[in-house]
Coordinates of C-alpha atoms in Angstrom, one line a residue:
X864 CA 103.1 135.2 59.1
X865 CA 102.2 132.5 61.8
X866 CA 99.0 132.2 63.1
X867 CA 98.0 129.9 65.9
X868 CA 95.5 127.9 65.7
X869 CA 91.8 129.5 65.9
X870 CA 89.7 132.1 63.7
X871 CA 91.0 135.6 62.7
X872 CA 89.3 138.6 60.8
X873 CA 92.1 139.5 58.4
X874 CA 92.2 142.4 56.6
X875 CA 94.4 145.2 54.8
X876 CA 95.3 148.5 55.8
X877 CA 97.2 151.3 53.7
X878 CA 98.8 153.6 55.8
X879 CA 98.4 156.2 52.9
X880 CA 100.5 158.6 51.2
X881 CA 100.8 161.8 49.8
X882 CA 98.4 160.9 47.1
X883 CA 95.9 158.9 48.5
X884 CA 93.9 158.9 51.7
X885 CA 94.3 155.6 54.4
X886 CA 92.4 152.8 53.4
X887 CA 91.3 149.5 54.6
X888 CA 90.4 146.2 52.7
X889 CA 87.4 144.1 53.4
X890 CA 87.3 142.0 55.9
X891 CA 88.5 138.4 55.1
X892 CA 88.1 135.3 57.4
X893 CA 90.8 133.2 58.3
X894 CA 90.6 129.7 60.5
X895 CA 93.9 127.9 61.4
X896 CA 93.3 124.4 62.1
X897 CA 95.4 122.8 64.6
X898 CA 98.4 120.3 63.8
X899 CA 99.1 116.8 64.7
X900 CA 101.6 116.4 67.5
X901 CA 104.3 113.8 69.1
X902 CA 104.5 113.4 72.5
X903 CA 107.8 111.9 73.3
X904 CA 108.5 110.5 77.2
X905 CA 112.5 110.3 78.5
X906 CA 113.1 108.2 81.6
X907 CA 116.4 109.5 83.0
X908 CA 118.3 108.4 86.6
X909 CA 119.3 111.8 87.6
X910 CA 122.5 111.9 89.7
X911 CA 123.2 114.2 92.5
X912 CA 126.7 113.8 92.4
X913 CA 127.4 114.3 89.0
X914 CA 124.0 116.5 88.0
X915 CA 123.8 114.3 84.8
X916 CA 120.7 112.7 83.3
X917 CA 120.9 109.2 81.6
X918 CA 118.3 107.5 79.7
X919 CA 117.4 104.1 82.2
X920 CA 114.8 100.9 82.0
X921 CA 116.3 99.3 85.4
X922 CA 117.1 100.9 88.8
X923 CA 116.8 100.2 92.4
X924 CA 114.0 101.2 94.4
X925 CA 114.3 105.1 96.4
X926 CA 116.5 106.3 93.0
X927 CA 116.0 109.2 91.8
X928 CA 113.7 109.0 88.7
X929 CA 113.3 112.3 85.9
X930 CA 110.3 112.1 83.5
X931 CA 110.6 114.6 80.7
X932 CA 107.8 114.8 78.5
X933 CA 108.4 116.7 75.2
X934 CA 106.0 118.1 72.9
X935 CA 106.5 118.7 69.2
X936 CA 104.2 119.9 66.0
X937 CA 104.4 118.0 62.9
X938 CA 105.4 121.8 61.1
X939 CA 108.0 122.5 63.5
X940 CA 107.0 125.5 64.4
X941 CA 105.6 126.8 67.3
X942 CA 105.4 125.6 71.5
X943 CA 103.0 123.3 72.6
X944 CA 101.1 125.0 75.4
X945 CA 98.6 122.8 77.9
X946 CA 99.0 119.9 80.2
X947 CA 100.4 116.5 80.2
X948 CA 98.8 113.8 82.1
X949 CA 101.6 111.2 83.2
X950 CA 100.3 107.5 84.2
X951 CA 102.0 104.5 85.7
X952 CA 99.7 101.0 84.8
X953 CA 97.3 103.1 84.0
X954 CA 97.1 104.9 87.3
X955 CA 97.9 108.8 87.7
X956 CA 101.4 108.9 88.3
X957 CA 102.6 111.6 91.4
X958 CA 99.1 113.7 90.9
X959 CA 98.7 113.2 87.2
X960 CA 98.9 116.8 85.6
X961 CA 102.1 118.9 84.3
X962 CA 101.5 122.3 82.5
X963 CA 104.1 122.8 79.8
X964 CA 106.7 125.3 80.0
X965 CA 107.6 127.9 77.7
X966 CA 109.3 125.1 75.7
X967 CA 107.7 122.6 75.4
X968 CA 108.5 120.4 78.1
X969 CA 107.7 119.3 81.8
X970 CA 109.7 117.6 83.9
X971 CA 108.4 115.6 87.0
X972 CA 110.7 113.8 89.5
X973 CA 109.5 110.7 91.4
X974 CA 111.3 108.4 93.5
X975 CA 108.2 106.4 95.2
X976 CA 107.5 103.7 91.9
X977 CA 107.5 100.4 93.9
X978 CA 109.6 97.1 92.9
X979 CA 108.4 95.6 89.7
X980 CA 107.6 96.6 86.8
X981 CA 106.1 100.3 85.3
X982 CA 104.6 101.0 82.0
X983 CA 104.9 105.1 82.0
X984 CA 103.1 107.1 79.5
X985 CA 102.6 110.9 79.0
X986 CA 99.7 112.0 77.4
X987 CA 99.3 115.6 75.8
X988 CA 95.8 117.6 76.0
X989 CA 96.8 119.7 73.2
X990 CA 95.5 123.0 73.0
X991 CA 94.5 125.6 69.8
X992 CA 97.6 125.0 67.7
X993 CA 98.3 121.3 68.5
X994 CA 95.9 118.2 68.7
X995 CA 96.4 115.8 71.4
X996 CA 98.5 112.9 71.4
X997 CA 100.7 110.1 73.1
X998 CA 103.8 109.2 74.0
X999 CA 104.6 105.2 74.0
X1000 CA 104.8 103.2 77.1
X1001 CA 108.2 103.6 78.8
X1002 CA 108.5 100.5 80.6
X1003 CA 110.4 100.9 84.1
X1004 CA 111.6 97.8 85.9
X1005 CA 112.3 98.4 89.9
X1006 CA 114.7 96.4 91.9
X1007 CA 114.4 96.0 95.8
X1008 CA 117.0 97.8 97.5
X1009 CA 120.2 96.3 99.4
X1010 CA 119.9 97.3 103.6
X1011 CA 122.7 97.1 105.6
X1012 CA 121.3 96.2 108.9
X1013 CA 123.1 97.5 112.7
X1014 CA 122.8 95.8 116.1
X1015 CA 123.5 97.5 119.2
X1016 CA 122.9 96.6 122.9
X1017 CA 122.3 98.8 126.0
X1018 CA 123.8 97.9 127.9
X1019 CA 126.4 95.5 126.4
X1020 CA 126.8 93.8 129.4
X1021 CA 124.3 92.7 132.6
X1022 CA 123.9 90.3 135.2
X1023 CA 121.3 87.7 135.4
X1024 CA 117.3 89.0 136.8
X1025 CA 117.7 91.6 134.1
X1026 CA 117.5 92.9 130.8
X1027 CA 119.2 94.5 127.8
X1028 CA 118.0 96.8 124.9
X1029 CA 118.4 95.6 121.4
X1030 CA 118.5 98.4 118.9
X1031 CA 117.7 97.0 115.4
X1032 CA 118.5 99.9 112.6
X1033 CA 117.7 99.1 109.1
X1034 CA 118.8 101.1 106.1
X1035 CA 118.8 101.4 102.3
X1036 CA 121.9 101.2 100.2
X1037 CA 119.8 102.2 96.8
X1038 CA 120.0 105.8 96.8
X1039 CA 117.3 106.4 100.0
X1040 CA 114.9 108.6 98.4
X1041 CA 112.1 106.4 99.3
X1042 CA 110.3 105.1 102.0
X1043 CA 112.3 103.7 105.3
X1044 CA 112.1 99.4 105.4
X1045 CA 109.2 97.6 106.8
X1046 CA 108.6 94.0 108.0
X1047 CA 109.4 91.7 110.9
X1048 CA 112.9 91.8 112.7
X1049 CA 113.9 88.4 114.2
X1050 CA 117.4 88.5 117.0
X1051 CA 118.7 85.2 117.5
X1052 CA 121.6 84.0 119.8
X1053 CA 122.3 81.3 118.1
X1054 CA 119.1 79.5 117.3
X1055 CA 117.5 80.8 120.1
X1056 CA 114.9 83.3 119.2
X1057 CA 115.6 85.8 121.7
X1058 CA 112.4 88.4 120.4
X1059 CA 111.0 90.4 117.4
X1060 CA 109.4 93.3 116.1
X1061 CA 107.9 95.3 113.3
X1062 CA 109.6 97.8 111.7
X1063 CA 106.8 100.5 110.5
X1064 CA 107.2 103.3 108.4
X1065 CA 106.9 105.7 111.5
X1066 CA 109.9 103.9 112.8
X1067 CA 112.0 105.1 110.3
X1068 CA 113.6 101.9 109.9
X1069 CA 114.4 101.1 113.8
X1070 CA 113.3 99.0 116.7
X1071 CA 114.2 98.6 120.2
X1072 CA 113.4 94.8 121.3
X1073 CA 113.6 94.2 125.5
X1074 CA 115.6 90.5 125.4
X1075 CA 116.0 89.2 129.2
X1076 CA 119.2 87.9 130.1
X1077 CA 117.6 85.0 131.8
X1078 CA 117.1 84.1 127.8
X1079 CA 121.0 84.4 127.5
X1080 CA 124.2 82.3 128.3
X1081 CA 126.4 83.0 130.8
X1082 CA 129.3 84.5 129.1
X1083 CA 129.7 86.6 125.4
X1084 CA 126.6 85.9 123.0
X1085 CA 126.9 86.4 119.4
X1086 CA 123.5 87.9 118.7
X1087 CA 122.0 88.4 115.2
X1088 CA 119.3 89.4 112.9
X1089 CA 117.4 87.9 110.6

């Protein structure tokens, strides 16, 4: 018989037969103490177009990242019921708290872990059956993601006591997932400085800067970013 882990009144019952009446035994008392545990944390770059899982400890910023956190008694038997706590430096990690499914595991994908480097860790809470424990750091480093960067002008051509929209569009190579590029946007004909402006999160990665033409030459400008 399994018992999880708490305090139980045991006791016997004969059904009887054609002899002798149903009985029951005297109560005995039973307590199950719970087992030691292992907590053990997978760091996987999931892949849309294939829908495989490999194990990783590099990636590119805005990748897809799958934390599975698996719990396991030292018997063997039994699930592991109860929460696991994920962190990320220390810090709660997308929330902090996963309840364990029916088997044992949680899952938790993040794609928002900034360049640098991440020491992830899942700790269990344990429950009746299972003390708590703790996985070992998984440490995660995070690469700054390639942009490809697009200049267009409206109109792409104008005569002089005007002016021309530049529209700057910024955007990720390293899967996407993550927030659009920030920072300062520089055009240039040149080594002129022809304007700039911030790209902001809200801006989801564009930016229209106003250039005069008085600020250009007379005939075809190569105009870039920086």
């Amino acid at each position: 018989l399994k018992f999880p882990g708490g305090s139980y009144s045991v006791r016997a019952h004969h059904a009887g037969d054609g002899i002798y009446a149903p009985g029951d035994s005297n109560p005995v008392t039973l307590t199950v103490s719970p087992e030691a545990s292992t907590t053990r944390l997978q760091t996987l770059l999931y892949s849309f177009t294939t829908g495989n899982a490999t194990k990783v400890a590099t990636l590119t910023y805005g990748s897809l990242l799958l934390l599975r956190a698996d719990v396991a008694g030292a018997s063997g038997q039994g699930v592991a019921t109860g929460n696991i706590a994920l962190t990320d430096n220390g810090m709660p990690l997308d929330g902090g708290a996963f309840r364990l499914n029916s088997d044992g595991y949680t899952e938790d994908q993040t794609t928002l872990l900034a360049p640098g480097a991440h020491a992830i860790a899942a700790a269990y809470s344990g429950d009746g059956s299972f003390n708590p424990s703790q996985s070992s750091a998984a440490v995660i480093t995070v690469s700054k993601s390639a942009t490809t960067t697009l200049l267009l002008s409206s109109p792409s051509s104008a005569s002089d006591a005007s002016s021309i929209q530049l529209l700057a569009q910024v955007l990720p190579q390293g899967g996407g997932y993550g927030l659009p590029p920030t920072g300062l946007v520089t055009v240039q004909a040149g080594i002129a400085t022809l304007g700039s402006a911030t790209l902001s999160e809200l801006s989801n990665g564009g930016v229209t800067i106003s250039v005069l033409t008085s600020q250009l030459a007379q005939g075809i400008n190569q105009i870039s970013l920086i």
